[in-house]
Short mmCIF file of C-alpha atoms in Angstrom, two decimals:
data_model
loop_
_atom_site.label_atom_id
_atom_site.label_comp_id
_atom_site.label_asym_id
_atom_site.label_seq_id
_atom_site.Cartn_x
_atom_site.Cartn_y
_atom_site.Cartn_z
CA MET Z 1 111.82 113.24 80.51
CA THR Z 2 110.58 114.46 77.16
CA THR Z 3 106.91 113.80 77.68
CA ILE Z 4 104.90 116.24 79.72
CA PHE Z 5 102.75 114.96 82.56
CA ASN Z 6 99.37 114.14 81.09
CA VAL Z 7 96.22 114.48 83.18
CA TRP Z 8 94.38 112.09 80.91
CA ASP Z 9 96.85 109.32 81.66
CA PHE Z 10 96.14 109.76 85.32
CA LEU Z 11 92.37 109.76 84.83
CA LEU Z 12 92.66 106.69 82.67
CA ILE Z 13 94.54 104.88 85.43
CA LEU Z 14 91.85 105.86 87.93
CA LEU Z 15 89.11 104.65 85.62
CA TYR Z 16 90.96 101.41 85.08
CA ALA Z 17 91.19 100.95 88.83
CA ILE Z 18 87.46 101.45 89.34
CA ILE Z 19 86.37 98.77 86.86
CA PRO Z 20 86.53 95.87 89.38
CA LEU Z 21 84.02 97.68 91.62
CA ALA Z 22 81.43 97.43 88.88
CA TYR Z 23 81.88 93.72 89.12
CA ILE Z 24 82.36 93.35 92.88
CA ILE Z 25 79.21 95.09 94.08
CA PRO Z 26 76.60 93.03 92.20
CA PHE Z 27 78.62 89.89 92.74
CA ALA Z 28 78.88 90.49 96.49
CA LEU Z 29 75.15 91.17 96.68
CA MET Z 30 74.27 87.92 95.01
CA ALA Z 31 76.93 85.92 96.84
CA VAL Z 32 75.75 87.06 100.25
CA TYR Z 33 72.20 86.22 99.22
CA ALA Z 34 73.32 82.78 98.08
CA GLU Z 35 75.20 82.16 101.31
CA ARG Z 36 72.16 83.07 103.40
CA LYS Z 37 69.80 81.04 101.32
CA ILE Z 38 71.96 77.93 101.15
CA SER Z 39 72.83 77.96 104.84
CA ALA Z 40 69.10 78.36 105.50
CA TRP Z 41 68.37 75.28 103.43
CA ILE Z 42 71.06 73.35 105.28
CA GLN Z 43 69.51 74.31 108.60
CA ASN Z 44 65.97 73.56 107.41
CA ARG Z 45 64.91 77.21 107.38
CA VAL Z 46 63.35 79.25 104.59
CA GLY Z 47 65.90 82.06 104.46
CA PRO Z 48 65.21 85.53 103.07
CA ASN Z 49 62.00 85.44 101.08
CA ARG Z 50 60.19 88.76 101.53
CA THR Z 51 62.15 91.39 99.61
CA GLY Z 52 61.66 90.93 95.90
CA PRO Z 53 60.98 87.60 94.21
CA ILE Z 54 62.26 84.78 96.48
CA GLY Z 55 64.09 87.38 98.55
CA LEU Z 56 66.51 88.35 95.80
CA PHE Z 57 66.77 92.00 96.86
CA GLN Z 58 67.33 91.29 100.55
CA THR Z 59 71.04 92.14 100.48
CA THR Z 60 70.41 95.26 98.41
CA ALA Z 61 67.93 96.39 101.03
CA ASP Z 62 70.46 95.63 103.76
CA ILE Z 63 73.10 97.75 102.05
CA LEU Z 64 70.64 100.62 101.63
CA LYS Z 65 69.85 100.35 105.32
CA LEU Z 66 73.55 100.37 106.24
CA MET Z 67 74.14 103.47 104.12
CA GLN Z 68 71.38 105.38 105.91
CA LYS Z 69 72.59 104.47 109.38
CA GLU Z 70 74.16 107.01 111.67
CA ASP Z 71 77.90 106.71 111.82
CA ILE Z 72 78.52 106.19 115.52
CA VAL Z 73 81.97 106.64 117.03
CA ALA Z 74 82.18 105.40 120.60
CA ASN Z 75 83.19 107.91 123.27
CA GLY Z 76 86.41 106.24 124.35
CA ALA Z 77 87.41 105.26 120.83
CA ASP Z 78 90.49 106.61 119.14
CA LYS Z 79 88.78 108.66 116.44
CA LYS Z 80 91.55 108.88 113.84
CA LEU Z 81 92.47 105.21 113.90
CA PHE Z 82 88.81 104.25 114.11
CA LEU Z 83 88.31 106.02 110.80
CA LEU Z 84 91.53 104.82 109.16
CA ALA Z 85 91.39 101.13 110.06
CA PRO Z 86 88.47 100.20 107.76
CA ILE Z 87 90.25 102.03 104.97
CA VAL Z 88 93.37 99.91 105.49
CA VAL Z 89 91.25 96.77 105.40
CA PHE Z 90 89.59 98.01 102.23
CA ILE Z 91 92.96 98.72 100.61
CA GLY Z 92 94.19 95.25 101.46
CA SER Z 93 91.27 93.49 99.91
CA TYR Z 94 90.64 95.80 96.96
CA ALA Z 95 94.24 96.16 95.84
CA ALA Z 96 94.38 92.40 95.35
CA TYR Z 97 92.12 92.87 92.34
CA ALA Z 98 94.91 94.68 90.53
CA ALA Z 99 96.61 91.43 89.63
CA LEU Z 100 93.48 89.38 89.03
CA PRO Z 101 92.82 88.57 85.39
CA PHE Z 102 89.11 89.17 84.94
CA SER Z 103 89.23 87.93 81.40
CA SER Z 104 91.72 87.42 78.65
CA VAL Z 105 91.28 91.12 77.88
CA TYR Z 106 91.04 92.94 81.18
CA ILE Z 107 93.67 92.65 83.87
CA GLY Z 108 94.69 95.52 86.11
CA THR Z 109 98.43 95.03 85.84
CA ASN Z 110 99.89 91.99 84.23
CA ILE Z 111 102.78 91.65 86.67
CA ASN Z 112 104.90 88.55 86.66
CA LEU Z 113 104.33 87.73 90.30
CA GLY Z 114 100.56 87.97 90.40
CA VAL Z 115 99.81 85.32 93.02
CA LEU Z 116 102.56 86.45 95.33
CA TYR Z 117 101.26 90.00 95.01
CA MET Z 118 97.77 88.94 96.04
CA VAL Z 119 99.08 87.09 99.08
CA ALA Z 120 101.34 89.98 100.04
CA ILE Z 121 98.78 92.72 99.69
CA SER Z 122 96.33 90.80 101.85
CA CYS Z 123 98.66 91.48 104.80
CA PHE Z 124 97.10 94.92 105.04
CA VAL Z 125 93.87 93.29 106.13
CA VAL Z 126 95.58 91.85 109.21
CA ALA Z 127 97.09 95.20 110.17
CA GLY Z 128 93.78 96.99 109.62
CA ILE Z 129 91.92 94.50 111.78
CA ILE Z 130 94.33 94.91 114.68
CA PHE Z 131 94.17 98.69 114.47
CA ALA Z 132 90.37 98.55 114.32
CA GLY Z 133 90.21 96.39 117.40
CA TRP Z 134 92.52 98.66 119.35
CA ALA Z 135 90.85 101.89 118.24
CA SER Z 136 87.42 100.65 119.33
CA ASP Z 137 88.45 100.76 123.01
CA ASN Z 138 86.39 97.67 123.76
CA LYS Z 139 87.73 94.46 125.21
CA TYR Z 140 85.61 92.29 122.93
CA SER Z 141 86.92 94.16 119.93
CA ILE Z 142 90.54 93.83 120.94
CA MET Z 143 90.26 90.16 121.76
CA GLY Z 144 88.43 89.51 118.53
CA SER Z 145 91.00 91.42 116.53
CA LEU Z 146 93.92 89.58 118.13
CA ARG Z 147 92.29 86.23 117.48
CA SER Z 148 91.51 87.22 113.94
CA ALA Z 149 95.04 88.43 113.28
CA ALA Z 150 96.56 85.27 114.76
CA GLN Z 151 94.29 83.12 112.61
CA LEU Z 152 95.01 85.07 109.43
CA VAL Z 153 98.76 84.98 109.97
CA SER Z 154 98.87 81.30 110.79
CA TYR Z 155 96.71 80.16 107.89
CA GLU Z 156 98.82 82.16 105.48
CA ILE Z 157 101.49 79.47 105.87
CA PRO Z 158 99.54 76.53 104.36
CA THR Z 159 98.28 78.85 101.62
CA LEU Z 160 101.82 79.85 100.77
CA PHE Z 161 102.97 76.24 100.79
CA VAL Z 162 100.27 75.31 98.32
CA ILE Z 163 101.16 78.26 96.13
CA ILE Z 164 104.82 77.26 96.22
CA SER Z 165 103.95 73.76 95.07
CA ILE Z 166 101.85 75.17 92.25
CA PHE Z 167 104.83 77.27 91.22
CA ALA Z 168 107.05 74.23 91.32
CA ILE Z 169 104.68 72.32 89.05
CA THR Z 170 103.88 75.04 86.54
CA GLN Z 171 107.03 77.18 86.80
CA GLN Z 172 104.75 80.14 86.28
CA PHE Z 173 104.12 83.12 88.55
CA ASN Z 174 102.01 85.13 86.17
CA LEU Z 175 98.32 84.81 86.91
CA ARG Z 176 97.25 85.38 83.34
CA GLU Z 177 99.60 82.74 81.98
CA LEU Z 178 98.52 80.44 84.78
CA SER Z 179 94.87 80.78 83.86
CA GLU Z 180 95.59 80.49 80.17
CA MET Z 181 97.30 77.20 80.89
CA GLN Z 182 93.99 75.92 82.17
CA THR Z 183 91.65 77.01 79.41
CA SER Z 184 90.11 75.23 76.44
CA ASN Z 185 89.81 71.77 77.93
CA ILE Z 186 88.46 70.39 81.18
CA LEU Z 187 91.56 68.23 81.57
CA ASN Z 188 93.74 71.32 81.51
CA TRP Z 189 92.46 72.54 84.85
CA GLY Z 190 94.79 72.72 87.78
CA ILE Z 191 93.17 69.83 89.60
CA PHE Z 192 93.75 67.48 86.69
CA GLY Z 193 97.36 68.52 86.29
CA PHE Z 194 98.20 71.46 84.10
CA ASP Z 195 98.46 71.69 80.38
CA GLY Z 196 101.72 70.72 78.75
CA LEU Z 197 102.84 68.03 81.15
CA GLY Z 198 101.73 65.10 79.01
CA TYR Z 199 100.63 61.79 80.47
CA LYS Z 200 102.88 62.29 83.49
CA ARG Z 201 100.26 64.49 85.06
CA ILE Z 202 98.19 61.45 86.02
CA LEU Z 203 100.67 61.01 88.86
CA LEU Z 204 99.99 64.56 89.98
CA ILE Z 205 96.22 64.30 90.28
CA PRO Z 206 96.04 62.86 93.84
CA VAL Z 207 98.60 65.38 95.09
CA LEU Z 208 96.77 68.27 93.49
CA PHE Z 209 93.50 67.11 94.95
CA VAL Z 210 94.99 67.17 98.44
CA LEU Z 211 96.42 70.61 97.72
CA MET Z 212 92.97 71.81 96.70
CA ILE Z 213 91.49 70.62 99.98
CA ILE Z 214 94.26 72.28 102.01
CA LEU Z 215 93.76 75.49 100.11
CA PHE Z 216 90.00 75.39 100.54
CA ILE Z 217 90.33 74.93 104.29
CA SER Z 218 92.93 77.64 104.72
CA THR Z 219 90.98 80.15 102.65
CA LEU Z 220 87.90 79.41 104.75
CA ALA Z 221 90.01 80.16 107.79
CA GLU Z 222 91.37 83.34 106.28
CA VAL Z 223 87.92 84.81 105.79
CA ASN Z 224 86.57 83.71 109.19
CA ARG Z 225 83.72 81.71 107.75
CA THR Z 226 81.77 79.19 109.73
CA PRO Z 227 84.07 76.40 110.91
CA PHE Z 228 86.71 79.02 111.67
CA ASP Z 229 84.55 81.81 113.07
CA LEU Z 230 86.52 81.90 116.31
CA PRO Z 231 87.34 85.63 115.94
CA GLU Z 232 83.67 86.52 115.65
CA ALA Z 233 82.34 84.01 118.14
CA GLU Z 234 78.99 85.53 119.02
CA SER Z 235 78.53 83.71 122.27
CA GLU Z 236 81.75 84.91 123.88
CA LEU Z 237 82.84 88.02 122.00
CA VAL Z 238 79.91 90.14 120.89
CA ALA Z 239 80.95 90.36 117.26
CA GLY Z 240 84.73 90.37 117.28
CA PHE Z 241 86.70 93.29 115.99
CA HIS Z 242 83.79 95.14 114.39
CA THR Z 243 81.64 95.34 117.51
CA GLU Z 244 81.81 99.11 117.71
CA TYR Z 245 81.44 99.83 114.03
CA SER Z 246 78.19 100.88 112.45
CA GLY Z 247 76.87 102.11 109.15
CA MET Z 248 79.13 102.24 106.13
CA LYS Z 249 82.29 101.41 108.03
CA PHE Z 250 80.73 98.18 109.20
CA ALA Z 251 79.70 97.52 105.62
CA LEU Z 252 83.28 98.04 104.49
CA PHE Z 253 84.43 95.39 106.91
CA SER Z 254 81.86 92.71 106.51
CA TYR Z 255 81.24 92.87 102.81
CA LEU Z 256 84.87 93.11 101.89
CA ASN Z 257 85.78 90.27 104.17
CA MET Z 258 83.16 88.29 102.37
CA GLN Z 259 84.58 89.45 99.10
CA ILE Z 260 88.04 88.08 99.79
CA CYS Z 261 86.48 84.70 100.29
CA LEU Z 262 84.85 84.97 96.92
CA LEU Z 263 87.93 86.39 95.35
CA PHE Z 264 89.88 83.34 96.28
CA GLN Z 265 87.23 80.79 95.82
CA GLY Z 266 85.25 81.87 92.85
CA TRP Z 267 87.23 83.65 90.26
CA SER Z 268 86.25 81.09 87.72
CA LEU Z 269 82.71 82.38 88.10
CA ARG Z 270 84.07 85.83 87.54
CA PHE Z 271 85.64 84.58 84.35
CA SER Z 272 82.40 83.12 83.20
CA LEU Z 273 80.57 86.38 83.68
CA VAL Z 274 83.09 88.34 81.69
CA ASP Z 275 84.42 85.87 79.20
CA ILE Z 276 81.63 83.38 78.75
CA SER Z 277 83.03 81.50 75.82
CA HIS Z 278 86.11 80.37 77.69
CA HIS Z 279 85.00 79.64 81.14
CA LEU Z 280 81.36 78.77 81.49
CA VAL Z 281 81.80 75.08 82.23
CA THR Z 282 84.65 75.80 84.60
CA SER Z 283 82.59 78.04 86.78
CA VAL Z 284 79.70 75.65 87.21
CA ILE Z 285 81.74 72.72 88.40
CA CYS Z 286 84.63 74.29 90.21
CA LEU Z 287 83.03 77.12 92.10
CA ASP Z 288 84.66 76.41 95.41
CA CYS Z 289 88.18 75.75 94.23
CA HIS Z 290 90.92 78.25 94.68
CA GLY Z 291 91.85 80.56 91.89
CA LEU Z 292 94.98 78.62 91.16
CA PHE Z 293 92.93 75.62 90.28
CA GLN Z 294 90.47 77.77 88.40
CA MET H 1 107.17 116.16 84.61
CA GLU H 2 106.27 112.60 83.97
CA LEU H 3 103.79 110.45 85.85
CA PHE H 4 106.75 108.48 87.17
CA ASP H 5 108.30 111.58 88.72
CA LEU H 6 105.00 112.60 90.26
CA PHE H 7 104.57 109.25 91.97
CA PHE H 8 108.22 109.15 92.97
CA TYR H 9 108.00 112.48 94.77
CA ILE H 10 104.63 111.65 96.34
CA PHE H 11 105.96 108.41 97.80
CA ALA H 12 109.27 109.97 98.81
CA SER H 13 107.50 112.68 100.79
CA VAL H 14 105.14 110.13 102.34
CA ILE H 15 108.15 108.07 103.41
CA VAL H 16 109.85 111.05 105.03
CA ILE H 17 106.72 112.31 106.81
CA SER H 18 105.60 108.93 108.09
CA GLY H 19 109.14 108.14 109.20
CA ALA H 20 109.18 111.33 111.24
CA VAL H 21 105.80 110.47 112.76
CA THR H 22 107.03 106.97 113.60
CA VAL H 23 109.97 108.34 115.53
CA LEU H 24 108.40 111.41 117.12
CA ASN H 25 104.89 110.33 118.10
CA LYS H 26 104.37 109.49 121.74
CA ASN H 27 101.47 107.17 121.09
CA LEU H 28 102.90 103.78 120.23
CA ILE H 29 99.88 102.72 118.18
CA TYR H 30 100.11 105.86 116.06
CA ALA H 31 103.79 105.17 115.58
CA ALA H 32 102.95 101.65 114.44
CA PHE H 33 100.36 102.99 112.01
CA ALA H 34 102.88 105.45 110.62
CA LEU H 35 105.30 102.55 110.29
CA LEU H 36 102.68 100.70 108.25
CA ILE H 37 102.41 103.65 105.89
CA LEU H 38 106.19 103.98 105.76
CA LEU H 39 106.80 100.32 104.90
CA SER H 40 104.08 100.21 102.29
CA SER H 41 105.34 103.38 100.62
CA VAL H 42 108.80 101.86 100.47
CA ALA H 43 107.18 98.88 98.76
CA ALA H 44 105.41 101.25 96.38
CA MET H 45 108.76 102.88 95.66
CA PHE H 46 110.21 99.49 94.75
CA PHE H 47 107.19 98.92 92.51
CA ILE H 48 107.59 102.11 90.53
CA LEU H 49 111.31 101.43 90.21
CA GLY H 50 110.51 98.09 88.61
CA ALA H 51 111.66 95.82 91.44
CA GLU H 52 108.42 93.88 91.82
CA PHE H 53 109.84 90.95 93.72
CA LEU H 54 111.50 93.20 96.27
CA ALA H 55 108.26 95.13 96.72
CA MET H 56 106.28 91.97 97.29
CA VAL H 57 108.79 90.62 99.77
CA GLN H 58 108.84 93.99 101.50
CA ILE H 59 105.08 93.86 102.05
CA LEU H 60 105.00 90.17 102.89
CA ILE H 61 107.77 90.28 105.47
CA TYR H 62 107.61 93.78 106.90
CA VAL H 63 103.89 94.54 106.81
CA GLY H 64 102.71 90.95 107.20
CA GLY H 65 105.32 89.83 109.70
CA VAL H 66 107.39 92.45 111.46
CA LEU H 67 104.67 95.08 111.83
CA ILE H 68 102.14 92.57 113.14
CA LEU H 69 104.74 91.32 115.60
CA ILE H 70 105.44 94.89 116.74
CA VAL H 71 101.74 95.59 117.22
CA PHE H 72 101.30 92.38 119.21
CA GLY H 73 104.25 93.52 121.30
CA ILE H 74 102.63 96.92 121.83
CA MET H 75 99.44 95.22 122.99
CA LEU H 76 101.51 93.52 125.73
CA THR H 77 103.17 96.71 126.99
CA GLY H 78 101.61 98.73 129.77
CA GLN H 79 102.16 102.27 128.61
CA VAL H 80 100.88 102.80 125.10
CA LYS H 81 99.38 106.26 124.84
CA SER H 82 102.13 108.50 126.20
CA VAL H 83 105.60 107.08 126.18
CA PRO H 84 108.17 109.19 128.02
CA MET H 85 110.72 110.46 125.52
CA ARG H 86 114.05 112.13 126.08
CA GLU H 87 113.52 115.65 124.85
CA ASN H 88 116.67 117.22 126.29
CA PHE H 89 118.66 119.55 124.07
CA VAL H 90 121.74 117.37 124.53
CA TYR H 91 120.01 114.28 123.23
CA LEU H 92 118.59 116.21 120.29
CA LEU H 93 122.06 117.52 119.48
CA ILE H 94 123.61 114.07 119.55
CA ALA H 95 120.81 112.71 117.36
CA ALA H 96 121.18 115.60 114.91
CA VAL H 97 124.96 115.12 114.64
CA PHE H 98 124.69 111.41 113.97
CA THR H 99 121.83 111.84 111.51
CA GLY H 100 123.85 114.46 109.65
CA LEU H 101 126.88 112.19 109.54
CA LEU H 102 124.84 109.27 108.23
CA CYS H 103 123.16 111.47 105.64
CA GLY H 104 126.48 112.85 104.45
CA LEU H 105 127.94 109.36 104.28
CA LEU H 106 125.05 108.12 102.16
CA VAL H 107 125.10 111.12 99.83
CA THR H 108 128.86 110.95 99.27
CA GLY H 109 128.73 107.19 98.90
CA ILE H 110 126.05 107.40 96.23
CA THR H 111 127.44 110.37 94.31
CA ALA H 112 131.05 109.15 94.40
CA ARG H 113 130.26 106.29 92.04
CA PRO H 114 127.92 107.63 89.35
CA ASP H 115 128.50 104.47 87.34
CA MET H 116 126.75 102.49 90.08
CA THR H 117 123.48 104.41 89.85
CA LEU H 118 121.09 102.94 87.31
CA THR H 119 118.49 104.68 85.26
CA ALA H 120 114.95 104.15 86.50
CA ASP H 121 113.84 102.48 83.31
CA ILE H 122 114.27 98.87 84.40
CA ALA H 123 112.23 96.09 82.93
CA SER H 124 110.36 93.97 85.45
CA THR H 125 112.55 91.51 87.30
CA PRO H 126 112.88 88.18 85.54
CA ILE H 127 112.22 85.90 88.47
CA LYS H 128 113.93 82.94 86.86
CA MET H 129 117.16 84.89 86.56
CA LEU H 130 116.90 85.83 90.20
CA GLY H 131 116.50 82.20 91.17
CA ASN H 132 119.42 81.15 89.01
CA LEU H 133 121.60 83.80 90.61
CA LEU H 134 120.62 82.70 94.10
CA ILE H 135 121.33 79.07 93.40
CA GLY H 136 124.36 79.70 91.19
CA LYS H 137 126.57 82.71 91.71
CA TYR H 138 125.47 83.66 95.21
CA TYR H 139 124.95 80.15 96.47
CA LEU H 140 127.41 80.47 99.34
CA ILE H 141 125.72 83.56 100.77
CA PHE H 142 122.30 82.03 100.21
CA GLY H 143 123.26 78.86 102.00
CA MET H 144 124.90 80.70 104.87
CA LEU H 145 121.80 82.83 105.32
CA GLY H 146 119.73 79.66 105.34
CA VAL H 147 121.91 78.17 108.07
CA LEU H 148 121.67 81.43 110.04
CA LEU H 149 117.88 81.39 109.81
CA LEU H 150 117.82 77.76 110.90
CA VAL H 151 119.98 78.59 113.92
CA ILE H 152 117.68 81.47 114.82
CA LEU H 153 114.64 79.23 114.46
CA ILE H 154 116.13 76.55 116.72
CA ALA H 155 117.19 79.18 119.25
CA ALA H 156 113.71 80.70 119.26
CA ALA H 157 112.13 77.29 119.78
CA GLY H 158 114.57 76.61 122.59
CA MET H 159 113.85 79.92 124.28
CA ALA H 160 110.10 79.54 123.91
CA ARG H 161 110.13 76.13 125.58
CA ASN H 162 109.22 76.13 129.25
CA ASN H 163 112.20 75.59 131.48
CA LYS H 164 111.61 72.56 133.64
CA GLU H 165 113.81 73.03 136.64
#
């Protein structure tokens, strides 16, 4: 009680909280571009190629377009909830960055239960999606939101099981410690058994590989990407829970949904951008593995 | 005034206000949204008090499980936007009396044992110690709760099964 409340402390905390955005926005731009381009190649199309060299600025242009759009609120919609629901979704996906170690230097809060925190805070996304679907006053929205919520809740279970097994192997909840266990040598990665287990980890490799596949599938389901795009099925529901949203609010939904996918699947790439010396090789090979496996 | 106090009072007031909205609002969806805010501010309160594990479990179970279940339940009810509430003076009086009694009980219970209240400066929960306590000292309670949950699970599965008559 001796110290007096310091405004600078507060501003410092705010600044600290904004840092991930400086990473997320360019990363999301490039990741969406990559997704479009690669899926185009798979389907024997060209993909975006007009805006900028080989279409590199296509997503930037899309975001600029979304920002200029009129913010439409449907007549029958519940205005307050319609406004608040995207914010809840945003909180759920952005707050997860607080426990994510971007590098050996920068981590929002180095809490002991980092992974559990990320799983827990993602629950806000489910709630936000349901509220968004209800507030839209549109049957496609509500059906899409219920499907989406059911899918998110049910695929949380395999994710949690995998996380529990990782805890059992490493006896470590702290995300920074967990990623430090996997540095410095390719054989220290999660998939090859963790550091400090000796030769016994050879026995673990098949198990961990299966875990990686389970985790990959369940994270795909959690972000509603292609094999699991039931909630946004275009042929039956117009666009799922964000049918009625336009402009920036739509951008909040779609790009942050996308971002969760990348958060879980590509934080090794994030490492490599920030802390090149440690993690460059990791990012190239293991892009689509879950964070736990680096 | 420290930063801790500031956040404590902010979250405390948010808890009180959103609790009131949860109980008093006639629109069930608004009540559920207020409940979301209430539960997450309780979790935030646990966080600033240093009980990380409790905060995480609070979010995981209440926001991720119970609240979603409640909202799904609301979606299945017919009357969502204006629920009839008992606004008689008699009911209000009864509610006020019982709330006052509960409040007094809590306040006396907490202030009667000042040695039981801890200072807020707690180091973050050592999760290993928690696990050791659950498996060691409190094993009986832990096991009994496990059995209880199993019974509930079996009962729920039994109730959910279609009755073939």
